[in-house]
mmCIF file of C-alpha atoms and ligand atoms in Angstrom:
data_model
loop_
_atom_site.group_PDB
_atom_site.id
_atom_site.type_symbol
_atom_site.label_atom_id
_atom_site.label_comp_id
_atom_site.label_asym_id
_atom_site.label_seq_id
_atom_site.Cartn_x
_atom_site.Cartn_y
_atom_site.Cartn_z
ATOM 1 C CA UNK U 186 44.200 108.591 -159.301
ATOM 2 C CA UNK U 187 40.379 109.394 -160.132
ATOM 3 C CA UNK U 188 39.814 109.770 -163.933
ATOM 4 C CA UNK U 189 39.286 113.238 -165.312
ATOM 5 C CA UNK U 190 35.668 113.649 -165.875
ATOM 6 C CA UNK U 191 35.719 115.914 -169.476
ATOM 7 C CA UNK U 192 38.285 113.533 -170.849
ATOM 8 C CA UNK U 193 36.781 110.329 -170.145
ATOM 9 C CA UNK U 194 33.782 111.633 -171.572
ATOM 10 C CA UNK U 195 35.367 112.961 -174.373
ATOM 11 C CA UNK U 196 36.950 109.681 -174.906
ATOM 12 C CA UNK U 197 34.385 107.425 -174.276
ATOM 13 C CA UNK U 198 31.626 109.564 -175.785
ATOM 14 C CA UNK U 199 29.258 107.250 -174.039
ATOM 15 C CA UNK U 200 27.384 108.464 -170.576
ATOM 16 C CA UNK U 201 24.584 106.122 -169.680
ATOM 17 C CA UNK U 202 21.546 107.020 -167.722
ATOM 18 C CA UNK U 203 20.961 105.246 -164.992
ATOM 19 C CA UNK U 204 17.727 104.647 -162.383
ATOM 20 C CA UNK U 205 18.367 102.361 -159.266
ATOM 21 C CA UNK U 206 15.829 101.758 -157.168
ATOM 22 C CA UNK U 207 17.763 98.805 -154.789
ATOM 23 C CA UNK U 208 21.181 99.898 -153.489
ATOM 24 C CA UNK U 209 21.947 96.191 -153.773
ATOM 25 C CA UNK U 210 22.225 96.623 -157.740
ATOM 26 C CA UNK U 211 25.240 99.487 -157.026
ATOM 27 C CA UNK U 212 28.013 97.202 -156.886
ATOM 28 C CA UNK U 213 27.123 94.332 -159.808
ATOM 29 C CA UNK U 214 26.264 97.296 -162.063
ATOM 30 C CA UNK U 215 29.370 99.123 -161.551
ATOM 31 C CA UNK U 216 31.356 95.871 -162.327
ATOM 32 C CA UNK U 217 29.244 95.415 -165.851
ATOM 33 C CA UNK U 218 29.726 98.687 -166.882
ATOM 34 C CA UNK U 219 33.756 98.684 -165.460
ATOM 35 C CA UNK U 220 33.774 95.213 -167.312
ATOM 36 C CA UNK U 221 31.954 96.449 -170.753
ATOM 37 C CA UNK U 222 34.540 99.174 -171.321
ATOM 38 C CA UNK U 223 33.123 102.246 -169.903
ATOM 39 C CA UNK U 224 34.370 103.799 -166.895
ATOM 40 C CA UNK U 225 31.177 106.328 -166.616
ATOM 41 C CA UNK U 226 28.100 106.296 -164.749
ATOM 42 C CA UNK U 227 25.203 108.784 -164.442
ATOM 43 C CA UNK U 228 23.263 107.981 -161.244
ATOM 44 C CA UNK U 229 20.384 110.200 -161.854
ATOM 45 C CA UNK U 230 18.150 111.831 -158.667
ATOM 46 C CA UNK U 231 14.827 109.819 -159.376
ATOM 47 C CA UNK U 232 14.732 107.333 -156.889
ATOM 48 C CA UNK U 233 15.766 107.503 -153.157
ATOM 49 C CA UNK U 234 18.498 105.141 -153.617
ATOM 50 C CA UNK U 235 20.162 107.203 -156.103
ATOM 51 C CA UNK U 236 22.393 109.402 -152.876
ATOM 52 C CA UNK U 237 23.228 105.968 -151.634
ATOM 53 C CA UNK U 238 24.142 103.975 -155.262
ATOM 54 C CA UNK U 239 26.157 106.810 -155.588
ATOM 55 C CA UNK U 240 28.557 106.697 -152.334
ATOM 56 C CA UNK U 241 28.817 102.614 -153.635
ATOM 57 C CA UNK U 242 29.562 102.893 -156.825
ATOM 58 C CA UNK U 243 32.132 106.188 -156.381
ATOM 59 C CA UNK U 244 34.626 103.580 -153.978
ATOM 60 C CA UNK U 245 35.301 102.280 -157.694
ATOM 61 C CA UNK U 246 38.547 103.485 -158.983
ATOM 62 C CA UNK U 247 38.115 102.663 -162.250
ATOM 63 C CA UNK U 248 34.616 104.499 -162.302
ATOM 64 C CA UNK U 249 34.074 108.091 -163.109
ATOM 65 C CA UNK U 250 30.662 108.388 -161.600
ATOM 66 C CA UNK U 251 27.917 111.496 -161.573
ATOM 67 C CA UNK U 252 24.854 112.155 -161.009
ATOM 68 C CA UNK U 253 21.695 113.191 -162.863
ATOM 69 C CA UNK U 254 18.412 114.677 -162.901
ATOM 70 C CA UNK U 255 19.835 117.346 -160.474
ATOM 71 C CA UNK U 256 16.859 119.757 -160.073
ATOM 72 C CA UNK U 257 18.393 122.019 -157.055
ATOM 73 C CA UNK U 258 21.351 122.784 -154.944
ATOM 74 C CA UNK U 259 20.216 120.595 -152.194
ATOM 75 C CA UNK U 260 20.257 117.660 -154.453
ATOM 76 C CA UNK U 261 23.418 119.210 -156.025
ATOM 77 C CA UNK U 262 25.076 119.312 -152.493
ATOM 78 C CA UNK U 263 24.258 116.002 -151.634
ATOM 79 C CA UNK U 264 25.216 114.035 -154.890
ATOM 80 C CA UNK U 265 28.782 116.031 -154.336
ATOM 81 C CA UNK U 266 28.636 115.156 -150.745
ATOM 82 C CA UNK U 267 28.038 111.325 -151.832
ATOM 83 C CA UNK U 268 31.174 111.034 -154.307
ATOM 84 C CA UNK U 269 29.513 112.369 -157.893
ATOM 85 C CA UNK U 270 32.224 114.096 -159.760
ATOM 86 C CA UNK U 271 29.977 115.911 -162.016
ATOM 87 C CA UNK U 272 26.067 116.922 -162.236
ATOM 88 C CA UNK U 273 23.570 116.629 -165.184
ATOM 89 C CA UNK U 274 20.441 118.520 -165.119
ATOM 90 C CA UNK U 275 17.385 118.392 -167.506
ATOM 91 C CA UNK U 276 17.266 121.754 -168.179
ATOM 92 C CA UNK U 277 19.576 125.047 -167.082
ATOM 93 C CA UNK U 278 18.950 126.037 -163.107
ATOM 94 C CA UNK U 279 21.230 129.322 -162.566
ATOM 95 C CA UNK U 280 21.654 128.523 -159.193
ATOM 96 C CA UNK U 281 22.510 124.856 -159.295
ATOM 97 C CA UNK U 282 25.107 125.986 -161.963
ATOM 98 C CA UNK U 283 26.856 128.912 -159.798
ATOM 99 C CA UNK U 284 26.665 126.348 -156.433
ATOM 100 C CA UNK U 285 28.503 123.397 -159.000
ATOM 101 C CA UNK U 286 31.131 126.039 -160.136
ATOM 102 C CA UNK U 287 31.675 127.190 -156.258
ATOM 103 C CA UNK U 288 32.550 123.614 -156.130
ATOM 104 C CA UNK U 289 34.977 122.882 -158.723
ATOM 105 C CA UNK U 290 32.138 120.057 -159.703
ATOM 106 C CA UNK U 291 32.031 119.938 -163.945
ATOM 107 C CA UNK U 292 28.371 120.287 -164.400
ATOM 108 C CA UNK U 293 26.510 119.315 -167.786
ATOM 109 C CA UNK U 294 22.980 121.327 -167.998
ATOM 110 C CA UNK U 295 20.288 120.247 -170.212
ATOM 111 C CA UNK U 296 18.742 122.488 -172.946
ATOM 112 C CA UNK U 297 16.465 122.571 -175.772
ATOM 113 C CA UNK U 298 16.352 126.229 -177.303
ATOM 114 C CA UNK U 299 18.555 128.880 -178.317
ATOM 115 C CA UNK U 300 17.081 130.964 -174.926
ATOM 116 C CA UNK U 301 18.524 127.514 -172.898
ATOM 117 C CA UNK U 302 21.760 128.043 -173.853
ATOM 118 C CA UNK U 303 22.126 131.642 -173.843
ATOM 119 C CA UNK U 304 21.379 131.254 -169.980
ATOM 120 C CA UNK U 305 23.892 127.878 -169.441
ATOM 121 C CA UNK U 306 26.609 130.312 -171.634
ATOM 122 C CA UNK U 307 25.943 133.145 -168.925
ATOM 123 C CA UNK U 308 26.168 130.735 -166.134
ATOM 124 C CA UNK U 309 29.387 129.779 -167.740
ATOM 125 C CA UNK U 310 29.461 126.931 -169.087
ATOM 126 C CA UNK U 311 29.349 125.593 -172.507
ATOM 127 C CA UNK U 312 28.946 121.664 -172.751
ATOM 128 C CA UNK U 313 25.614 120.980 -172.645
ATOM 129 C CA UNK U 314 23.041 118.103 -172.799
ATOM 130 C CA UNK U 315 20.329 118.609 -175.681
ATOM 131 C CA UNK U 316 17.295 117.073 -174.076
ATOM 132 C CA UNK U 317 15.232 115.574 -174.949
ATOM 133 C CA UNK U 318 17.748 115.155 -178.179
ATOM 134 C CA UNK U 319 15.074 113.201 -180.173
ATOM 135 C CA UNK U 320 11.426 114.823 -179.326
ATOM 136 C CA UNK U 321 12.939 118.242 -180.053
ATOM 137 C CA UNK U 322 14.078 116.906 -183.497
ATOM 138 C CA UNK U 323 17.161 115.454 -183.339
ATOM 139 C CA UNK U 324 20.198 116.136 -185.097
ATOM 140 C CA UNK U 325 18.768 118.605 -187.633
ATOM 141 C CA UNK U 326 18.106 120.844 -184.401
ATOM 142 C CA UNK U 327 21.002 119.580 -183.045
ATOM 143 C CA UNK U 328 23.010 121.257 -186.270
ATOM 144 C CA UNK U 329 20.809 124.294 -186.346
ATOM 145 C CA UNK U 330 21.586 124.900 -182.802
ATOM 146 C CA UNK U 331 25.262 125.172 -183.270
ATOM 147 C CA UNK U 332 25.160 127.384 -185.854
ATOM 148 C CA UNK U 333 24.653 130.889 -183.536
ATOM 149 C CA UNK U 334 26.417 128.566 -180.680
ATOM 150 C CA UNK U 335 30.233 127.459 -182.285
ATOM 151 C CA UNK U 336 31.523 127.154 -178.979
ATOM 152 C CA UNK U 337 29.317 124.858 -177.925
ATOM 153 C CA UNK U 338 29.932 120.896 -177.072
ATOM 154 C CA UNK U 339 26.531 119.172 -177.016
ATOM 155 C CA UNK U 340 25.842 115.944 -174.960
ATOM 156 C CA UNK U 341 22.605 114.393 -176.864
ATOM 157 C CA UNK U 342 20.263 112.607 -174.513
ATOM 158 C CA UNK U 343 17.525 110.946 -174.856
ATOM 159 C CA UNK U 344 15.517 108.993 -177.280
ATOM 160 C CA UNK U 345 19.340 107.922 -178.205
ATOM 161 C CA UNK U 346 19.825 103.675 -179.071
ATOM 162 C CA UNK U 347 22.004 101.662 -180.467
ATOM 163 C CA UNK U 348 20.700 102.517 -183.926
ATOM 164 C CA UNK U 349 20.559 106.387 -184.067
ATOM 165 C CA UNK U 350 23.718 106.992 -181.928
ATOM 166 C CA UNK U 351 26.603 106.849 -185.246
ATOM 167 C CA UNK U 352 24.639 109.375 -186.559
ATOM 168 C CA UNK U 353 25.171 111.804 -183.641
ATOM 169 C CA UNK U 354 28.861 111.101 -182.405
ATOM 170 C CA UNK U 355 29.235 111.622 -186.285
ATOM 171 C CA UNK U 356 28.638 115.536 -186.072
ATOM 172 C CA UNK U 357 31.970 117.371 -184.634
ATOM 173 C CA UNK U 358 29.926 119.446 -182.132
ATOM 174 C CA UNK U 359 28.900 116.144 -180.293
ATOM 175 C CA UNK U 360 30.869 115.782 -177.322
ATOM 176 C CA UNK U 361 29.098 112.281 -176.215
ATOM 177 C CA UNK U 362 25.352 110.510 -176.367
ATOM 178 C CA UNK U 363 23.709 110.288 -173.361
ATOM 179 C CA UNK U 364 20.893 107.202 -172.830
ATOM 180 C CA UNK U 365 19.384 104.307 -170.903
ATOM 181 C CA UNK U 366 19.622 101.842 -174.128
ATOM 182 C CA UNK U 367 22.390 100.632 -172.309
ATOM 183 C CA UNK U 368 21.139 100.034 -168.638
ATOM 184 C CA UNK U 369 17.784 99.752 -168.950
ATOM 185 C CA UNK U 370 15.432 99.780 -165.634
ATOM 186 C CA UNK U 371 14.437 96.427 -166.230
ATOM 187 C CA UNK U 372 17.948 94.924 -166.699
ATOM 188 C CA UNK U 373 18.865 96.112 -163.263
ATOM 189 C CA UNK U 374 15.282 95.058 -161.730
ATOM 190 C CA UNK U 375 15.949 91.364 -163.050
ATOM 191 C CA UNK U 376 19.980 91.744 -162.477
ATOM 192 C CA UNK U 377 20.997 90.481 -165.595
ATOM 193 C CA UNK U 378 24.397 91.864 -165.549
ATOM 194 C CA UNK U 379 25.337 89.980 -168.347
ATOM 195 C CA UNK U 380 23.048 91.810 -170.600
ATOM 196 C CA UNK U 381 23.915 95.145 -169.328
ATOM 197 C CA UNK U 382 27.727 94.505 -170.030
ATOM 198 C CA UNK U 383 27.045 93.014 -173.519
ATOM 199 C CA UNK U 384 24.802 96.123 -174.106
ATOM 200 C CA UNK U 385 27.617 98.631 -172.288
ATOM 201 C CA UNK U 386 30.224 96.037 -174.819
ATOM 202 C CA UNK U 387 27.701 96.477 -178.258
ATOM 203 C CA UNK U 388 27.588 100.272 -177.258
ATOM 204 C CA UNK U 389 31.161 101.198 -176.490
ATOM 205 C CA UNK U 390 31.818 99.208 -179.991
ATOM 206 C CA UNK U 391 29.696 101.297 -181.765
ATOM 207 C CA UNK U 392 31.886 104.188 -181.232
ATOM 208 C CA UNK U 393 35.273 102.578 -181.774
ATOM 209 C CA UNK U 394 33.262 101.760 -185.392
ATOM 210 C CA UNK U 395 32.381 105.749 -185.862
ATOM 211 C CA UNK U 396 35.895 106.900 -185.331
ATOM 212 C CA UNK U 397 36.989 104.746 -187.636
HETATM 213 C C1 3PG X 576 17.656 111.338 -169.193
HETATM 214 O O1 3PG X 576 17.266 111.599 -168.060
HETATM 215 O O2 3PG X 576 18.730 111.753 -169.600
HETATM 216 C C2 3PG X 576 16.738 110.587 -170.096
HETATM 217 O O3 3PG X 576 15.662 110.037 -169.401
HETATM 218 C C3 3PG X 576 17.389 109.557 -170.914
HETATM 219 O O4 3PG X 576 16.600 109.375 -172.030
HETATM 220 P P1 3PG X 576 16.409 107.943 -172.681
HETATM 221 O O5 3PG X 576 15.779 107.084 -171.625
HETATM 222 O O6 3PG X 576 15.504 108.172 -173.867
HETATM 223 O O7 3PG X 576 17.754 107.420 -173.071
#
């Protein structure tokens, strides 16, 4: 049975952002991150292998795989087409919202300001990604934010690390961190899996610590 997308995230609290340029790194990457402890992938739009990585690494059971960077419903139709079982954009499209709903496809929109999420909240829906979480100041906006917004989950994203992320999943409107700490480009370019599942490990750690 596929794994629920909201409550793996919500369990996990971990979605890491992914670029793959080679198709050929779709398979070992969806074993590290499988074998690290985290059953989540965001294959985001930026290269042309993303459509492709994404058919590969959705075969995975034990995977719970979407994709990012989703600018319009062409891309949106195509990642859903390819196996992603939820969208992230950057910022909050209307239409790519209304075409994910249509779909039944959970869809995570990025935004920044209180005019962001009064559109995403109109569009209907109400977990969001703050991006970029750190250049537009972090968890202070991050808290000022939710105060108009109480209904809101956020998903931080980027600037996010190994350092600054307990901070985050500590506030009770953080759903999950976003980031590419964990699967950087260059750890897929060289395939050193191993680093990428003791970084996916180190990171998934790091939350078990927070909770408790
Ligand atoms: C994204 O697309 O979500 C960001 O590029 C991730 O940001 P980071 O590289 O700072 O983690």
């Amino acid at each position: 049975m596929p794994l629920p997308v909201q409550d793996t995230i919500q369990r996990h609290r971990l979605l890491p952002v992914i670029e793959i340029q080679d198709i050929a790194q779709a398979e070992p990457l969806a074993k590290a991150l499988v074998d690290g402890g985290l059953p989540l992938a965001e294959v985001t739009f930026r290269s042309k292998a993303a459509p492709e990585a994404i058919r590969i690494m959705a075969a995975f059971d034990a995977l719970c795989v979407g994709a990012g960077t989703i600018l319009n419903v062409d891309q949106a139709r195509l990642a859903i087409e390819c196996g992603a079982r939820y969208l992230v954009s950057p910022g909050t499209y209307p239409e790519v919202i209304a075409f994910a709903r249509s779909r039944q496809i959970p869809i995570f929109p990025g935004i920044a300001t209180p005019t962001d999420i009064g559109m995403a909240l109109a569009a209907g829906v109400d977990v969001l990604k703050f991006f970029p979480a750190e250049a537009y100041g972090g968890l202070a906006t991050l808290k000022a934010l939710s105060g108009p917004f109480p209904q809101v989950k956020f998903i931080p994203t980027g600037g996010i690390n190994e350092q600054n992320l307990a901070s985050y999943l500590a506030h009770p409107k953080v759903l999950a961190c976003g980031g590419s700490w964990m699967v950087e480009k260059s750890l897929l370019a060289a395939g050193n899996w191993a680093e990428v599942r003791a970084r996916v490990a180190g990171a998934v750690q790091r939350v078990k610590q927070a909770a408790s």
